[in-house]
Structures are given as C-alpha cells and as structure tokens.
Amino acid sequence: MRRRGLLAVLCALSLGACPEEQADPLDPDLLIALSEAGGDGRGEALAGRYVTAAQVLECDCPPRMGVDLCAGGSAQLIGINGPARVEHVDGWLTFEPEVTSLPWSLSGAVDRDRSFILGGISGLAIGLFTVGMYARFDGEFTAAGGLRGSSPIASSASSPTAPSTAAPPTQ
C-alpha cells in the first residue's frame, strides 16, 4: 500500500448562502454534476493511499452536540485529517476518508494535467436526526507525489417531520 502526503487541504465550512452574483459552489445540482463528470486523465497511476491534513480557513458553524466544529471538530467528524483512499480509473477519481464518524466520499473528473474537481452529497440517519454533508474538492496531484487543493464543506442536521395525518387517497 502506498502512502503519500497531502501538502494541505484547505477547508472552509459555512452554513450561509453565497451572494446572489456568485454561484454557490455547494449547490446540490452542481455537486451531482461534478460527481458524475469524467476527465481525460487516463490510466490508474494516481490511485493510492494519501494522508490528509486540513486547515479551517473560515467557519461560521455553531457548536453541535458539544463539539466546536470550527476548532477542528469538523475535521474529526468527517475524517479529513488522516488516511484517505483515492481510486483513479481512466478519467474518474474517487476520494474516501478511511477514518470518519460520517461515511462519505467524493467523486469526479481527473485530467491529464493532474487537476481534479470532485463533488459529493452524503447523508446519515442518526436516531431521530438526519445529518447531511455537501462537499467539493478542487485540487491537483503534485510532482512530489502528493495532492493539494481546497474544499468548501457545509453540514446540516434536521429532525424528521411529524407523521402525516392525511387520509390515503380513495379509488
């Protein structure tokens, strides 16, 4: 198993909306399109195990269940500080952290110039709540055998809606 170091994954956590003149990089439709895109980076040479390290640049997340998401709690929750598995097959790339509280992965295109854009939406039901994560990872593989990039991530938590009391339709 190969082990490569990540120079830096820059993580910006936000729950707010982007200004109207700026497209939302975490728009669900955009993330789906990114995760389904393929690039022109042929082969399997970029596959392997990478060790990631994150630095939170911006955060406006309130504490959740006693965890300060801005002070490293988010990195712990989603596993962006630690080993990650990268799969590369003919223009497609998948990035999946190995140690995480919330299982998730990103997928998308990798090009011949070794740049990539990945996207993903994950959700997990925990008791009465659903935790969701919207993420994007734009980066490149370095000549030294690592990768670097930036990753805006947004998380959400919601409780289920009350059961419907409407009568079923009649035939």
JSON list of C-alpha atoms in Angstrom, two decimals:
[
{"chain": "A", "resi": 1, "resn": "MET", "atom": "CA", "xyz": [0.00, 0.00, 0.00]},
{"chain": "A", "resi": 2, "resn": "ARG", "atom": "CA", "xyz": [1.46, 3.36, -1.00]},
{"chain": "A", "resi": 3, "resn": "ARG", "atom": "CA", "xyz": [1.44, 6.24, 1.44]},
{"chain": "A", "resi": 4, "resn": "ARG", "atom": "CA", "xyz": [1.58, 9.81, 0.16]},
{"chain": "A", "resi": 5, "resn": "GLY", "atom": "CA", "xyz": [1.35, 13.09, 2.00]},
{"chain": "A", "resi": 6, "resn": "LEU", "atom": "CA", "xyz": [-1.09, 15.83, 1.25]},
{"chain": "A", "resi": 7, "resn": "LEU", "atom": "CA", "xyz": [0.50, 19.25, 1.39]},
{"chain": "A", "resi": 8, "resn": "ALA", "atom": "CA", "xyz": [-2.70, 20.92, 2.54]},
{"chain": "A", "resi": 9, "resn": "VAL", "atom": "CA", "xyz": [-6.40, 20.52, 2.15]},
{"chain": "A", "resi": 10, "resn": "LEU", "atom": "CA", "xyz": [-7.97, 23.87, 2.76]},
{"chain": "A", "resi": 11, "resn": "CYS", "atom": "CA", "xyz": [-11.38, 23.50, 4.29]},
{"chain": "A", "resi": 12, "resn": "ALA", "atom": "CA", "xyz": [-13.91, 26.28, 4.51]},
{"chain": "A", "resi": 13, "resn": "LEU", "atom": "CA", "xyz": [-17.01, 25.46, 6.49]},
{"chain": "A", "resi": 14, "resn": "SER", "atom": "CA", "xyz": [-20.09, 27.53, 6.04]},
{"chain": "A", "resi": 15, "resn": "LEU", "atom": "CA", "xyz": [-23.81, 27.33, 6.51]},
{"chain": "A", "resi": 16, "resn": "GLY", "atom": "CA", "xyz": [-24.60, 30.69, 4.92]},
{"chain": "A", "resi": 17, "resn": "ALA", "atom": "CA", "xyz": [-25.61, 31.44, 1.37]},
{"chain": "A", "resi": 18, "resn": "CYS", "atom": "CA", "xyz": [-23.34, 32.99, -1.24]},
{"chain": "A", "resi": 19, "resn": "PRO", "atom": "CA", "xyz": [-24.04, 36.48, -2.59]},
{"chain": "A", "resi": 20, "resn": "GLU", "atom": "CA", "xyz": [-26.53, 36.50, -5.47]},
{"chain": "A", "resi": 21, "resn": "GLU", "atom": "CA", "xyz": [-23.94, 37.44, -8.08]},
{"chain": "A", "resi": 22, "resn": "GLN", "atom": "CA", "xyz": [-21.77, 34.46, -7.12]},
{"chain": "A", "resi": 23, "resn": "ALA", "atom": "CA", "xyz": [-22.75, 30.85, -7.88]},
{"chain": "A", "resi": 24, "resn": "ASP", "atom": "CA", "xyz": [-22.99, 28.58, -4.85]},
{"chain": "A", "resi": 25, "resn": "PRO", "atom": "CA", "xyz": [-20.06, 26.11, -5.09]},
{"chain": "A", "resi": 26, "resn": "LEU", "atom": "CA", "xyz": [-22.10, 23.67, -2.96]},
{"chain": "A", "resi": 27, "resn": "ASP", "atom": "CA", "xyz": [-25.31, 23.81, -4.98]},
{"chain": "A", "resi": 28, "resn": "PRO", "atom": "CA", "xyz": [-26.71, 20.24, -4.90]},
{"chain": "A", "resi": 29, "resn": "ASP", "atom": "CA", "xyz": [-27.26, 20.12, -8.68]},
{"chain": "A", "resi": 30, "resn": "LEU", "atom": "CA", "xyz": [-23.69, 21.27, -9.29]},
{"chain": "A", "resi": 31, "resn": "LEU", "atom": "CA", "xyz": [-22.29, 18.70, -6.83]},
{"chain": "A", "resi": 32, "resn": "ILE", "atom": "CA", "xyz": [-24.20, 15.91, -8.58]},
{"chain": "A", "resi": 33, "resn": "ALA", "atom": "CA", "xyz": [-22.91, 17.06, -11.98]},
{"chain": "A", "resi": 34, "resn": "LEU", "atom": "CA", "xyz": [-19.32, 17.22, -10.66]},
{"chain": "A", "resi": 35, "resn": "SER", "atom": "CA", "xyz": [-19.55, 13.77, -9.10]},
{"chain": "A", "resi": 36, "resn": "GLU", "atom": "CA", "xyz": [-20.75, 12.27, -12.39]},
{"chain": "A", "resi": 37, "resn": "ALA", "atom": "CA", "xyz": [-18.20, 14.01, -14.63]},
{"chain": "A", "resi": 38, "resn": "GLY", "atom": "CA", "xyz": [-15.22, 12.23, -16.15]},
{"chain": "A", "resi": 39, "resn": "GLY", "atom": "CA", "xyz": [-11.95, 13.74, -17.32]},
{"chain": "A", "resi": 40, "resn": "ASP", "atom": "CA", "xyz": [-9.20, 12.92, -19.78]},
{"chain": "A", "resi": 41, "resn": "GLY", "atom": "CA", "xyz": [-6.67, 11.60, -17.22]},
{"chain": "A", "resi": 42, "resn": "ARG", "atom": "CA", "xyz": [-6.25, 8.01, -18.45]},
{"chain": "A", "resi": 43, "resn": "GLY", "atom": "CA", "xyz": [-4.80, 5.10, -16.51]},
{"chain": "A", "resi": 44, "resn": "GLU", "atom": "CA", "xyz": [-4.65, 4.26, -12.80]},
{"chain": "A", "resi": 45, "resn": "ALA", "atom": "CA", "xyz": [-1.37, 5.90, -11.75]},
{"chain": "A", "resi": 46, "resn": "LEU", "atom": "CA", "xyz": [-2.88, 8.33, -9.23]},
{"chain": "A", "resi": 47, "resn": "ALA", "atom": "CA", "xyz": [-4.63, 5.66, -7.15]},
{"chain": "A", "resi": 48, "resn": "GLY", "atom": "CA", "xyz": [-3.31, 5.02, -3.65]},
{"chain": "A", "resi": 49, "resn": "ARG", "atom": "CA", "xyz": [-3.47, 5.90, 0.00]},
{"chain": "A", "resi": 50, "resn": "TYR", "atom": "CA", "xyz": [-2.90, 9.52, 0.92]},
{"chain": "A", "resi": 51, "resn": "VAL", "atom": "CA", "xyz": [-2.58, 11.12, 4.36]},
{"chain": "A", "resi": 52, "resn": "THR", "atom": "CA", "xyz": [-4.56, 14.33, 4.53]},
{"chain": "A", "resi": 53, "resn": "ALA", "atom": "CA", "xyz": [-4.16, 17.40, 6.72]},
{"chain": "A", "resi": 54, "resn": "ALA", "atom": "CA", "xyz": [-6.73, 20.17, 6.84]},
{"chain": "A", "resi": 55, "resn": "GLN", "atom": "CA", "xyz": [-6.68, 23.79, 7.86]},
{"chain": "A", "resi": 56, "resn": "VAL", "atom": "CA", "xyz": [-10.00, 25.53, 8.50]},
{"chain": "A", "resi": 57, "resn": "LEU", "atom": "CA", "xyz": [-9.85, 28.95, 6.84]},
{"chain": "A", "resi": 58, "resn": "GLU", "atom": "CA", "xyz": [-13.36, 30.19, 7.54]},
{"chain": "A", "resi": 59, "resn": "CYS", "atom": "CA", "xyz": [-16.15, 28.86, 9.70]},
{"chain": "A", "resi": 60, "resn": "ASP", "atom": "CA", "xyz": [-19.48, 30.11, 10.97]},
{"chain": "A", "resi": 61, "resn": "CYS", "atom": "CA", "xyz": [-20.83, 26.79, 12.28]},
{"chain": "A", "resi": 62, "resn": "PRO", "atom": "CA", "xyz": [-22.46, 26.80, 15.71]},
{"chain": "A", "resi": 63, "resn": "PRO", "atom": "CA", "xyz": [-21.38, 24.06, 18.15]},
{"chain": "A", "resi": 64, "resn": "ARG", "atom": "CA", "xyz": [-23.28, 20.81, 17.61]},
{"chain": "A", "resi": 65, "resn": "MET", "atom": "CA", "xyz": [-23.83, 18.37, 20.47]},
{"chain": "A", "resi": 66, "resn": "GLY", "atom": "CA", "xyz": [-20.99, 19.97, 22.43]},
{"chain": "A", "resi": 67, "resn": "VAL", "atom": "CA", "xyz": [-18.49, 19.80, 19.52]},
{"chain": "A", "resi": 68, "resn": "ASP", "atom": "CA", "xyz": [-16.93, 23.04, 18.29]},
{"chain": "A", "resi": 69, "resn": "LEU", "atom": "CA", "xyz": [-16.92, 22.40, 14.55]},
{"chain": "A", "resi": 70, "resn": "CYS", "atom": "CA", "xyz": [-14.71, 25.40, 13.87]},
{"chain": "A", "resi": 71, "resn": "ALA", "atom": "CA", "xyz": [-11.92, 24.28, 16.23]},
{"chain": "A", "resi": 72, "resn": "GLY", "atom": "CA", "xyz": [-11.13, 21.02, 14.49]},
{"chain": "A", "resi": 73, "resn": "GLY", "atom": "CA", "xyz": [-14.32, 19.18, 15.39]},
{"chain": "A", "resi": 74, "resn": "SER", "atom": "CA", "xyz": [-15.42, 19.17, 11.75]},
{"chain": "A", "resi": 75, "resn": "ALA", "atom": "CA", "xyz": [-12.15, 17.63, 10.60]},
{"chain": "A", "resi": 76, "resn": "GLN", "atom": "CA", "xyz": [-12.60, 14.92, 13.21]},
{"chain": "A", "resi": 77, "resn": "LEU", "atom": "CA", "xyz": [-16.25, 14.33, 12.32]},
{"chain": "A", "resi": 78, "resn": "ILE", "atom": "CA", "xyz": [-15.70, 13.94, 8.60]},
{"chain": "A", "resi": 79, "resn": "GLY", "atom": "CA", "xyz": [-12.21, 12.44, 8.70]},
{"chain": "A", "resi": 80, "resn": "ILE", "atom": "CA", "xyz": [-10.26, 14.97, 6.64]},
{"chain": "A", "resi": 81, "resn": "ASN", "atom": "CA", "xyz": [-7.24, 14.71, 8.94]},
{"chain": "A", "resi": 82, "resn": "GLY", "atom": "CA", "xyz": [-5.91, 11.24, 8.33]},
{"chain": "A", "resi": 83, "resn": "PRO", "atom": "CA", "xyz": [-5.66, 8.50, 5.73]},
{"chain": "A", "resi": 84, "resn": "ALA", "atom": "CA", "xyz": [-7.83, 8.57, 2.62]},
{"chain": "A", "resi": 85, "resn": "ARG", "atom": "CA", "xyz": [-8.17, 6.13, -0.24]},
{"chain": "A", "resi": 86, "resn": "VAL", "atom": "CA", "xyz": [-8.03, 7.50, -3.78]},
{"chain": "A", "resi": 87, "resn": "GLU", "atom": "CA", "xyz": [-9.18, 5.41, -6.74]},
{"chain": "A", "resi": 88, "resn": "HIS", "atom": "CA", "xyz": [-8.28, 6.50, -10.27]},
{"chain": "A", "resi": 89, "resn": "VAL", "atom": "CA", "xyz": [-9.64, 4.79, -13.39]},
{"chain": "A", "resi": 90, "resn": "ASP", "atom": "CA", "xyz": [-9.49, 6.42, -16.83]},
{"chain": "A", "resi": 91, "resn": "GLY", "atom": "CA", "xyz": [-10.52, 9.99, -16.05]},
{"chain": "A", "resi": 92, "resn": "TRP", "atom": "CA", "xyz": [-12.55, 9.16, -12.93]},
{"chain": "A", "resi": 93, "resn": "LEU", "atom": "CA", "xyz": [-11.40, 9.78, -9.38]},
{"chain": "A", "resi": 94, "resn": "THR", "atom": "CA", "xyz": [-12.90, 8.79, -6.02]},
{"chain": "A", "resi": 95, "resn": "PHE", "atom": "CA", "xyz": [-11.69, 10.20, -2.68]},
{"chain": "A", "resi": 96, "resn": "GLU", "atom": "CA", "xyz": [-12.80, 8.41, 0.50]},
{"chain": "A", "resi": 97, "resn": "PRO", "atom": "CA", "xyz": [-11.50, 9.05, 4.04]},
{"chain": "A", "resi": 98, "resn": "GLU", "atom": "CA", "xyz": [-10.71, 5.84, 5.94]},
{"chain": "A", "resi": 99, "resn": "VAL", "atom": "CA", "xyz": [-11.43, 7.09, 9.48]},
{"chain": "A", "resi": 100, "resn": "THR", "atom": "CA", "xyz": [-14.59, 9.18, 9.85]},
{"chain": "A", "resi": 101, "resn": "SER", "atom": "CA", "xyz": [-17.69, 9.48, 12.00]},
{"chain": "A", "resi": 102, "resn": "LEU", "atom": "CA", "xyz": [-19.83, 10.25, 8.95]},
{"chain": "A", "resi": 103, "resn": "PRO", "atom": "CA", "xyz": [-19.19, 7.90, 5.99]},
{"chain": "A", "resi": 104, "resn": "TRP", "atom": "CA", "xyz": [-18.78, 9.85, 2.76]},
{"chain": "A", "resi": 105, "resn": "SER", "atom": "CA", "xyz": [-16.82, 10.00, -0.46]},
{"chain": "A", "resi": 106, "resn": "LEU", "atom": "CA", "xyz": [-16.30, 12.40, -3.33]},
{"chain": "A", "resi": 107, "resn": "SER", "atom": "CA", "xyz": [-16.05, 11.52, -6.99]},
{"chain": "A", "resi": 108, "resn": "GLY", "atom": "CA", "xyz": [-15.49, 13.29, -10.27]},
{"chain": "A", "resi": 109, "resn": "ALA", "atom": "CA", "xyz": [-13.09, 14.12, -13.06]},
{"chain": "A", "resi": 110, "resn": "VAL", "atom": "CA", "xyz": [-9.31, 13.99, -13.19]},
{"chain": "A", "resi": 111, "resn": "ASP", "atom": "CA", "xyz": [-7.48, 15.43, -16.20]},
{"chain": "A", "resi": 112, "resn": "ARG", "atom": "CA", "xyz": [-4.12, 14.76, -17.90]},
{"chain": "A", "resi": 113, "resn": "ASP", "atom": "CA", "xyz": [-2.62, 17.82, -16.21]},
{"chain": "A", "resi": 114, "resn": "ARG", "atom": "CA", "xyz": [-3.34, 16.00, -12.87]},
{"chain": "A", "resi": 115, "resn": "SER", "atom": "CA", "xyz": [-6.02, 18.51, -11.79]},
{"chain": "A", "resi": 116, "resn": "PHE", "atom": "CA", "xyz": [-9.33, 17.30, -10.42]},
{"chain": "A", "resi": 117, "resn": "ILE", "atom": "CA", "xyz": [-12.74, 18.55, -9.32]},
{"chain": "A", "resi": 118, "resn": "LEU", "atom": "CA", "xyz": [-14.75, 16.24, -7.08]},
{"chain": "A", "resi": 119, "resn": "GLY", "atom": "CA", "xyz": [-18.20, 16.61, -5.55]},
{"chain": "A", "resi": 120, "resn": "GLY", "atom": "CA", "xyz": [-20.50, 14.69, -3.26]},
{"chain": "A", "resi": 121, "resn": "ILE", "atom": "CA", "xyz": [-23.57, 14.74, -1.07]},
{"chain": "A", "resi": 122, "resn": "SER", "atom": "CA", "xyz": [-23.86, 12.36, 1.87]},
{"chain": "A", "resi": 123, "resn": "GLY", "atom": "CA", "xyz": [-26.50, 11.80, 4.49]},
{"chain": "A", "resi": 124, "resn": "LEU", "atom": "CA", "xyz": [-26.82, 9.60, 7.53]},
{"chain": "A", "resi": 125, "resn": "ALA", "atom": "CA", "xyz": [-29.77, 8.98, 9.83]},
{"chain": "A", "resi": 126, "resn": "ILE", "atom": "CA", "xyz": [-28.68, 9.07, 13.48]},
{"chain": "A", "resi": 127, "resn": "GLY", "atom": "CA", "xyz": [-31.53, 8.29, 15.83]},
{"chain": "A", "resi": 128, "resn": "LEU", "atom": "CA", "xyz": [-34.23, 10.88, 15.20]},
{"chain": "A", "resi": 129, "resn": "PHE", "atom": "CA", "xyz": [-31.95, 13.19, 13.20]},
{"chain": "A", "resi": 130, "resn": "THR", "atom": "CA", "xyz": [-30.53, 13.22, 9.71]},
{"chain": "A", "resi": 131, "resn": "VAL", "atom": "CA", "xyz": [-27.03, 14.63, 9.25]},
{"chain": "A", "resi": 132, "resn": "GLY", "atom": "CA", "xyz": [-26.12, 15.80, 5.76]},
{"chain": "A", "resi": 133, "resn": "MET", "atom": "CA", "xyz": [-22.87, 16.92, 4.19]},
{"chain": "A", "resi": 134, "resn": "TYR", "atom": "CA", "xyz": [-22.28, 18.81, 0.95]},
{"chain": "A", "resi": 135, "resn": "ALA", "atom": "CA", "xyz": [-18.65, 18.85, -0.17]},
{"chain": "A", "resi": 136, "resn": "ARG", "atom": "CA", "xyz": [-16.45, 19.76, -3.10]},
{"chain": "A", "resi": 137, "resn": "PHE", "atom": "CA", "xyz": [-12.70, 19.23, -3.52]},
{"chain": "A", "resi": 138, "resn": "ASP", "atom": "CA", "xyz": [-10.82, 21.15, -6.24]},
{"chain": "A", "resi": 139, "resn": "GLY", "atom": "CA", "xyz": [-7.14, 20.31, -6.47]},
{"chain": "A", "resi": 140, "resn": "GLU", "atom": "CA", "xyz": [-4.20, 18.74, -8.21]},
{"chain": "A", "resi": 141, "resn": "PHE", "atom": "CA", "xyz": [-1.66, 16.00, -7.76]},
{"chain": "A", "resi": 142, "resn": "THR", "atom": "CA", "xyz": [1.84, 17.36, -7.18]},
{"chain": "A", "resi": 143, "resn": "ALA", "atom": "CA", "xyz": [5.10, 16.32, -8.83]},
{"chain": "A", "resi": 144, "resn": "ALA", "atom": "CA", "xyz": [6.29, 15.19, -5.38]},
{"chain": "A", "resi": 145, "resn": "GLY", "atom": "CA", "xyz": [3.58, 12.52, -5.25]},
{"chain": "A", "resi": 146, "resn": "GLY", "atom": "CA", "xyz": [1.05, 14.31, -3.04]},
{"chain": "A", "resi": 147, "resn": "LEU", "atom": "CA", "xyz": [-2.07, 16.29, -3.69]},
{"chain": "A", "resi": 148, "resn": "ARG", "atom": "CA", "xyz": [-3.32, 19.70, -2.64]},
{"chain": "A", "resi": 149, "resn": "GLY", "atom": "CA", "xyz": [-6.45, 21.72, -3.02]},
{"chain": "A", "resi": 150, "resn": "SER", "atom": "CA", "xyz": [-9.35, 23.43, -1.33]},
{"chain": "A", "resi": 151, "resn": "SER", "atom": "CA", "xyz": [-12.63, 22.05, -0.14]},
{"chain": "A", "resi": 152, "resn": "PRO", "atom": "CA", "xyz": [-15.70, 24.05, 0.86]},
{"chain": "A", "resi": 153, "resn": "ILE", "atom": "CA", "xyz": [-17.91, 21.86, 3.06]},
{"chain": "A", "resi": 154, "resn": "ALA", "atom": "CA", "xyz": [-21.34, 22.51, 4.51]},
{"chain": "A", "resi": 155, "resn": "SER", "atom": "CA", "xyz": [-23.11, 20.33, 7.02]},
{"chain": "A", "resi": 156, "resn": "SER", "atom": "CA", "xyz": [-26.70, 20.26, 8.13]},
{"chain": "A", "resi": 157, "resn": "ALA", "atom": "CA", "xyz": [-28.79, 18.43, 10.70]},
{"chain": "A", "resi": 158, "resn": "SER", "atom": "CA", "xyz": [-32.54, 18.06, 10.69]},
{"chain": "A", "resi": 159, "resn": "SER", "atom": "CA", "xyz": [-35.19, 16.21, 12.60]},
{"chain": "A", "resi": 160, "resn": "PRO", "atom": "CA", "xyz": [-37.91, 14.24, 10.85]},
{"chain": "A", "resi": 161, "resn": "THR", "atom": "CA", "xyz": [-41.19, 15.92, 10.07]},
{"chain": "A", "resi": 162, "resn": "ALA", "atom": "CA", "xyz": [-44.27, 14.93, 12.02]},
{"chain": "A", "resi": 163, "resn": "PRO", "atom": "CA", "xyz": [-46.13, 11.93, 10.59]},
{"chain": "A", "resi": 164, "resn": "SER", "atom": "CA", "xyz": [-48.81, 12.83, 8.10]},
{"chain": "A", "resi": 165, "resn": "THR", "atom": "CA", "xyz": [-52.37, 12.65, 9.35]},
{"chain": "A", "resi": 166, "resn": "ALA", "atom": "CA", "xyz": [-53.90, 12.98, 5.89]},
{"chain": "A", "resi": 167, "resn": "ALA", "atom": "CA", "xyz": [-56.17, 10.16, 4.79]},
{"chain": "A", "resi": 168, "resn": "PRO", "atom": "CA", "xyz": [-54.91, 7.98, 1.94]},
{"chain": "A", "resi": 169, "resn": "PRO", "atom": "CA", "xyz": [-56.46, 8.69, -1.47]},
{"chain": "A", "resi": 170, "resn": "THR", "atom": "CA", "xyz": [-59.57, 6.71, -2.28]},
{"chain": "A", "resi": 171, "resn": "GLN", "atom": "CA", "xyz": [-60.11, 4.85, -5.53]}
]
